[in-house]
């Protein structure tokens, strides 16, 4: 929160894209996550344990046990780790290597698990990112929650014309 606040108050950014991933923890693709892990971890017993964790049954309120094909239990102790691994490849690396390379001016990303805010100096850069985000997430089996995702003017130089957004329970104005 501190880093995001400092970035937004710096005067370098004038537009924000606030993004929400629809049902992220329900749609995380197990095989993609394991592939991402295997790129960094050469420990088959550990990978096997992750596969078991992903396939572990979930006790439903009616007493039935559900064995998920996708997703990571929201609230589960390992779910934030799964989110960070999955979205590191899906969003973080892409933003740093591709999005920033196509921006004409400064761009900044702040992500915590599945919550994302990106700030841009130029309106065109923010609008372009907003336009390609859904396609990028789709490559990873994810979907943008259109009703909770938008871009807006957000500038300390013209705060009266700027919008407001919430991030991790904090409201930014």
Coordinates of C-alpha atoms in Angstrom, one line a residue:
X1 CA 0.0 0.0 0.0
X2 CA 2.9 2.3 0.8
X3 CA 4.6 1.8 -2.5
X4 CA 1.3 2.3 -4.4
X5 CA 0.6 5.5 -2.5
X6 CA 4.1 6.9 -3.1
X7 CA 3.8 6.1 -6.8
X8 CA 0.4 7.7 -7.2
X9 CA 1.5 10.9 -5.3
X10 CA 4.7 11.2 -7.2
X11 CA 3.1 13.2 -10.0
X12 CA 4.5 10.8 -12.6
X13 CA 1.2 9.0 -13.2
X14 CA -2.2 10.4 -14.4
X15 CA -4.2 7.4 -15.3
X16 CA -5.0 4.2 -13.5
X17 CA -6.3 0.8 -14.5
X18 CA -8.0 -1.1 -11.7
X19 CA -8.5 -4.7 -12.6
X20 CA -10.4 -7.6 -11.0
X21 CA -10.1 -11.2 -12.2
X22 CA -13.4 -13.0 -12.1
X23 CA -13.3 -16.0 -9.7
X24 CA -9.5 -16.2 -9.9
X25 CA -9.2 -18.9 -7.2
X26 CA -11.8 -21.0 -8.9
X27 CA -10.3 -20.8 -12.4
X28 CA -6.6 -21.3 -11.8
X29 CA -5.5 -24.1 -14.2
X30 CA -3.7 -26.8 -12.4
X31 CA -1.5 -28.0 -15.3
X32 CA -0.4 -24.4 -16.1
X33 CA 0.6 -23.8 -12.5
X34 CA 2.5 -27.1 -12.4
X35 CA 4.3 -26.2 -15.7
X36 CA 5.3 -22.8 -14.2
X37 CA 6.6 -24.6 -11.1
X38 CA 8.6 -27.1 -13.1
X39 CA 10.4 -24.3 -14.9
X40 CA 11.9 -23.3 -11.6
X41 CA 11.9 -26.4 -9.4
X42 CA 13.7 -29.6 -10.2
X43 CA 12.3 -31.7 -7.4
X44 CA 9.8 -34.3 -8.6
X45 CA 8.6 -35.3 -5.0
X46 CA 7.8 -31.6 -4.3
X47 CA 6.0 -31.2 -7.6
X48 CA 4.0 -34.4 -6.8
X49 CA 3.0 -32.9 -3.4
X50 CA 1.8 -29.7 -5.1
X51 CA -0.3 -31.9 -7.6
X52 CA -1.8 -33.7 -4.6
X53 CA -2.6 -30.4 -2.9
X54 CA -4.3 -29.1 -5.9
X55 CA -6.4 -32.3 -6.3
X56 CA -7.3 -32.6 -2.6
X57 CA -10.9 -32.9 -1.9
X58 CA -13.0 -30.1 -0.6
X59 CA -15.7 -30.8 2.0
X60 CA -19.0 -29.3 0.9
X61 CA -21.6 -28.1 3.5
X62 CA -23.8 -31.1 2.6
X63 CA -21.0 -33.5 3.5
X64 CA -20.0 -34.4 0.0
X65 CA -16.4 -34.2 -1.1
X66 CA -15.6 -32.3 -4.3
X67 CA -12.4 -33.0 -6.2
X68 CA -11.6 -29.9 -8.2
X69 CA -10.2 -30.0 -11.8
X70 CA -9.3 -26.3 -11.6
X71 CA -8.8 -23.7 -8.9
X72 CA -7.2 -23.4 -5.5
X73 CA -9.3 -23.2 -2.4
X74 CA -9.8 -19.5 -1.5
X75 CA -8.7 -19.1 2.1
X76 CA -6.5 -22.2 1.8
X77 CA -3.0 -21.7 3.3
X78 CA -1.2 -22.3 0.0
X79 CA -3.7 -20.4 -2.2
X80 CA -1.9 -17.0 -2.0
X81 CA 1.3 -18.7 -3.0
X82 CA -0.4 -20.4 -6.0
X83 CA -1.8 -17.0 -7.0
X84 CA 1.6 -15.3 -6.9
X85 CA 3.3 -18.1 -8.9
X86 CA 0.5 -18.2 -11.5
X87 CA 0.1 -14.4 -11.9
X88 CA 3.9 -13.8 -11.9
X89 CA 4.0 -15.4 -15.3
X90 CA 0.5 -14.3 -16.5
X91 CA 0.9 -10.7 -15.5
X92 CA 4.1 -9.5 -13.8
X93 CA 6.7 -10.7 -16.3
X94 CA 4.4 -9.7 -19.2
X95 CA 3.9 -6.2 -17.7
X96 CA 7.6 -5.6 -17.1
X97 CA 8.9 -7.1 -20.4
X98 CA 6.1 -6.4 -22.9
X99 CA 3.6 -3.7 -21.6
X100 CA 6.3 -1.3 -20.5
X101 CA 8.2 -1.8 -23.7
X102 CA 5.2 -0.6 -25.6
X103 CA 4.4 2.4 -23.4
X104 CA 5.5 5.8 -24.6
X105 CA 5.9 7.1 -21.0
X106 CA 6.1 5.8 -17.4
X107 CA 4.1 2.8 -16.3
X108 CA 3.8 1.2 -12.8
X109 CA 2.2 -2.1 -11.6
X110 CA 1.1 -3.0 -8.1
X111 CA -0.3 -6.5 -7.6
X112 CA -1.2 -8.4 -4.4
X113 CA -2.4 -12.0 -5.1
X114 CA -5.2 -11.5 -7.6
X115 CA -5.7 -7.7 -7.1
X116 CA -4.1 -5.4 -9.6
X117 CA -3.6 -1.7 -10.1
X118 CA -1.5 -0.2 -12.9
X119 CA -0.7 3.5 -13.3
X120 CA 0.3 5.3 -16.4
X121 CA 1.6 8.7 -17.3
X122 CA -0.3 8.7 -20.6
X123 CA -3.9 8.1 -21.3
X124 CA -3.2 6.2 -24.5
X125 CA -0.9 3.7 -22.6
X126 CA -3.6 3.1 -20.0
X127 CA -6.3 2.6 -22.6
X128 CA -4.1 0.2 -24.6
X129 CA -3.3 -1.9 -21.5
X130 CA -7.0 -2.0 -20.6
X131 CA -7.8 -3.1 -24.1
X132 CA -5.4 -6.1 -24.1
X133 CA -5.7 -7.3 -20.5
X134 CA -8.7 -9.6 -21.2
X135 CA -6.9 -11.3 -24.0
X136 CA -3.8 -11.8 -21.9
X137 CA -5.7 -13.3 -19.0
X138 CA -7.6 -15.5 -21.4
X139 CA -4.4 -17.2 -22.4
X140 CA -4.2 -18.4 -18.8
X141 CA -7.8 -19.5 -18.5
X142 CA -8.8 -16.3 -16.6
X143 CA -11.4 -13.7 -17.2
X144 CA -11.6 -10.0 -16.4
X145 CA -14.6 -9.0 -14.3
X146 CA -15.7 -6.2 -16.6
X147 CA -18.0 -4.6 -14.0
X148 CA -15.1 -4.2 -11.6
X149 CA -12.4 -3.4 -14.1
X150 CA -11.9 0.1 -15.5
X151 CA -9.4 2.8 -16.3
X152 CA -9.7 6.4 -15.1
X153 CA -8.0 9.7 -14.8
X154 CA -6.1 9.7 -11.5
X155 CA -3.7 12.6 -11.2
X156 CA -2.5 14.7 -8.2
X157 CA -2.2 17.7 -10.6
X158 CA -6.0 17.6 -11.4
X159 CA -7.5 15.8 -8.4
X160 CA -10.9 17.3 -8.9
X161 CA -11.3 15.6 -12.3
X162 CA -9.8 12.3 -11.0
X163 CA -11.7 9.2 -10.1
X164 CA -11.5 7.0 -7.0
X165 CA -10.9 3.3 -6.6
X166 CA -10.5 0.7 -3.9
X167 CA -7.5 -1.6 -3.5
X168 CA -7.2 -4.2 -0.8
X169 CA -9.9 -2.5 1.3
X170 CA -8.3 1.0 1.0
X171 CA -9.9 3.8 -1.0
X172 CA -7.6 5.9 -3.2
X173 CA -8.8 9.4 -4.2

